[in-house]
Amino acid sequence: MEKLVKVILSKPGTILSIYVSFVIFGIIALFDLKIAILPEIGFPKAVVETKFPFAGIEEVEALISKPISERLGSSRGVKSVYAVSEPGVSQVTITFANNRDLEFKISELREKLEQVRELLPQNSEKPILSRFDPNSGPFLEMVFFPDKLNNPVLLKSYLEENWKPVLERIEGVASLQIGGGYEKEILAEIDAKRLLAYKLSPQSVGRAVVLSNRNVPAGSVPAGDKEVLVRVKGAASSIEELGKTVITVGPNGEPVLFGDFADLKINYRKRSEKALFNGKECVILYFYKESGANPVEVSERILEEANQIYKSSRSEVQFETGFDEANYVKQSVNGLRLSLLIGAGLAFLVSLLLLRNFSSPIVLMLIVPAAVLISFFLFWIFGLSLNMMSLGGLAVGIGMLFDNSNVVLSAIERNLDSSQNKLKACMSGISETILSVIIATISTLLVFIPMVFLKTFIGSLFSEMALAISISLLVSLVISITLTPVLYYLIPLMYAKKNSFYDRLFIRSESYEIRFIKWHSWLLEGLLKNPKGSVGWIFILIFLSGVSVYFISKEILPKMETGEFAIRLKFPFGTIRERVEESTIALESFIKEKYQVSDSISRIGKESQSGKDGGLTVDPSSEIRFIIGSWHRSSTSRIVESIKSDLFEEFPNLNSNVKYSGDVLSSIVGAESEIILELKGEEVPELEKLGKRLEAKGSSIPGVRKISHALGDSVRSYTLNFDESKLLRYGWSLDSVGDSLRIATLGGYFSGVELEGKEIPIRLIFRGVDIQNLDSVRNFGIPVGEKSVSISELSEIEEENNYRYLYGIGGQRANFITFFSDPGKESEVLRGVNNFIRSEEFPMEISLGLQESADYSAVIKELSFTIILAFIVLYLLISGQFESIRVANRILITIPLVVLGAIPFLFLFGRSINASSFVGLIMLMGISIDSAVLFYEYFLIEKSKKVSNPIASKKSANIILKPVLMNSTTTFVGLLPIMFVLMPGSEFQASMAVVVGFGVILSLLNAIFLMPLLFSLMEEKA
């Protein structure tokens, strides 16, 4: 090793040239790295949506949901299948046991879906299979208002014609949707009496309009040396021509025109969807990005193109950005970068005070940016992106980058004091520490290997962080044994001038260090006098730390302070849009008056067209997205919890759901404050009855704020029971009568007319005076030969309350009871629900259990297994390194002490036990070994001098005191910006930073107190 160091130091120019080259590569790679919120994660979930236009809920469940659930549920690796059926739509969600071989599993699902397609009704649409993606929502929302546009009603059509075609062609944009505004249509209001007089049905009129209103190619004819196309023209080019469309002929051969029984006009249809920005009506463009696209780059391209269109449009519209995911990404990434820089600066100050010269801290400050930039270059090579996980890993590990070089520099300086020769000091220092820094790095890296065995998405989520930390630590290891001695050898020794500010600062720092050393020696001597009793008290303190776990809140993933949240409102089926709008605006005003909200975006109502020629399906719901002012962004979680309480107290009858907007992680795991109980059986009425019973009794559970069951949402409807024999006698079927009634009440789209270069759809509907109420439906006539027959003669009408949704799990029907808990009462409610289940009696045919997605214990069990596996790996490593199980026992016994001792600090900082803190505990296991291994190596050196174990322990502790103190303090202060969440984007790593930061302090105390105690006891047992 000395020869290698001598070669390295003999050619410093070569070493510097190599590192400068890699730093340049790192700078180039930094600008080329993709920026994202999270790494690419394969979520083990897929969704199948199938539309069955105008089908009832029972038909959708029996003919669509059940066959798909049963067939797909038998696929390999499927963990659960959930189905939701509603009128006209089936949605089946398939969850896999893990995210391995996802492409193969999805491919198998597609094959089985093609097979089951043959079993589905012919008039159902093709099932659409899509992988679950929490990023599938719009990543950019642009809000538009009319400015110089003459008529605000034209805003939506203006954007469709002038803005949408340009913006949706931008690279990275998958699709663009428009919300709000007015839709132009050609409204054909049919006079019911005239229609019957002509012996026509709405269906036959629609078919005639479609067949007549089109141009048909008719081949070609020769004309000289060319072929001239021939076509039959039928498409109308104006309202007048459309009115002259021949629908049928009368008994005397006279044509019956469309305009004879229908009033045709261009109309802006009554809207069931509306968009508001800060209470002002607007039109919103929703941008969806392609999978894997960089949201920052795509957003910049969109906004740049939008500004170009705006300049060329003579300010006919005004626009502003309502929501832009890129802003949060940039703020988070920049915040983590700044946290990294602040942490490095604090670590530099600590090293300056402990080393009390300028040479060594300058060396450390040169190697940290070099290590980070070279790590960026390796990120680029391995295909990593700059996201919260990779940058968070660097920010958490910034103090650790100092560690190896700290140990090397301390050894070099100690040898320099005795030899006064830089070259010999460098060679001796590296020879002494090379094994310990390699083992220290390997032990930290090895603890991440068990994370490969994580089967849930947690493994995918944290694998990039683990890889980022591993890359940076490997780079710092290589730098510590190559670049660090070269820089120390080249940079002249620099000390503070006497009586200068730095000299006085260094003197003060030295006095504190001397006091600490004296305190350490005094305390260690006292502990060594009664080692067994001291160790016993330490174990008692650690036991008390372990008990604190009970009092710390628990969650799967920490919440992100995105500065945004959304409230989703759902109203009873059939609620008119005006009522939905009124309630939504009232809630929006209440929130904005009470909380520091800068902007709000509301989408009131939601509609979709069923089928190519179907009517509109209206969903009475709304969503309000609130954007918190930048000064109050860190209070997002507090505001959200407060609003949840307000909704329960001020709006108890409002079906509302508050979620973090933009927090992808929360959307993955759902809300921890909701505990869902699953009831499975065959009879829906029985499931509903049990749901009501549990809803009534469960309210007595302490901590429960509200209870609801899924089957409690009903839909009022009129059921027409037809005499099918009469229908067949008159030449009608249930489908044909149903279609005629649908057109009469909702309207139906048929064909379209091209006006001014744009096709405008034609909607057929009966006049309002013809269909006013239930009596109008009863009197609705269908033509039969020379006369008409009313609906009341063919059917009986009953009023019913049907289920709005039907649910299924696997092949069984289901009901879900949701327990909403008070803040901080989740664990108490969970225990209460479990006790409640055990105390209740249920029919044999009913099975029940907690929904697994809400089970915190599943993730914790998996992470606990990872910790145990990492412990075993470290045990084998230490045993093999020192060829002694007894030594490994003494070193490894301190790991649980350090790990458990760090947990109470989560409570002090108001953090939870979650997946992030568990990963911090895994990291801490590797870090805590480093100091213990360093102690034992010097213990062996002292033992070679034929001294007793207590003396060797004391001397070893004194030798390692300064390097271990420096490593621990630089790591601790480097983590302070993350611990206190000084910058946005570090909320996810905060609990991890608390665990690691205070864990390294405990590992310091372990190395200088507990390890000497344990090894001093070896002599008594020898």
Short mmCIF file of C-alpha atoms in Angstrom, two decimals, residues 3 70 86 101 295 368 411 449-450 473 511 521 532 572 592 612 669 672 683 725 762 769 872 885 934 945 955:
data_model
loop_
_atom_site.label_atom_id
_atom_site.label_comp_id
_atom_site.label_asym_id
_atom_site.label_seq_id
_atom_site.Cartn_x
_atom_site.Cartn_y
_atom_site.Cartn_z
CA LYS A 3 4.27 1.81 -2.68
CA GLU A 70 -63.30 -14.09 -12.46
CA GLU A 86 -72.38 1.68 -11.97
CA ASP A 101 -42.16 -9.00 -14.11
CA PRO A 295 -42.39 17.61 -16.61
CA VAL A 368 -17.05 17.14 -1.46
CA ALA A 411 -4.29 9.81 10.79
CA ILE A 449 -28.50 -5.11 -0.31
CA PRO A 450 -31.48 -6.58 1.62
CA LEU A 473 -19.91 6.61 -0.86
CA SER A 511 -10.37 24.86 24.96
CA SER A 521 -11.52 10.57 30.35
CA LYS A 532 -21.10 -4.40 34.48
CA PRO A 572 -76.67 12.43 -4.80
CA LYS A 592 -60.64 31.11 1.41
CA LYS A 612 -70.73 7.41 -30.56
CA VAL A 669 -51.01 4.58 -0.19
CA GLU A 672 -54.05 6.69 6.89
CA GLU A 683 -76.76 -10.98 -1.24
CA SER A 725 -95.63 -9.97 -25.76
CA ILE A 762 -76.72 17.39 -34.32
CA VAL A 769 -93.32 21.01 -23.32
CA ILE A 872 -27.20 -10.80 9.73
CA ILE A 885 -17.57 -14.50 16.76
CA LEU A 934 -12.20 1.77 14.11
CA LYS A 945 1.87 -3.58 23.42
CA LYS A 955 -6.17 4.42 25.07
#
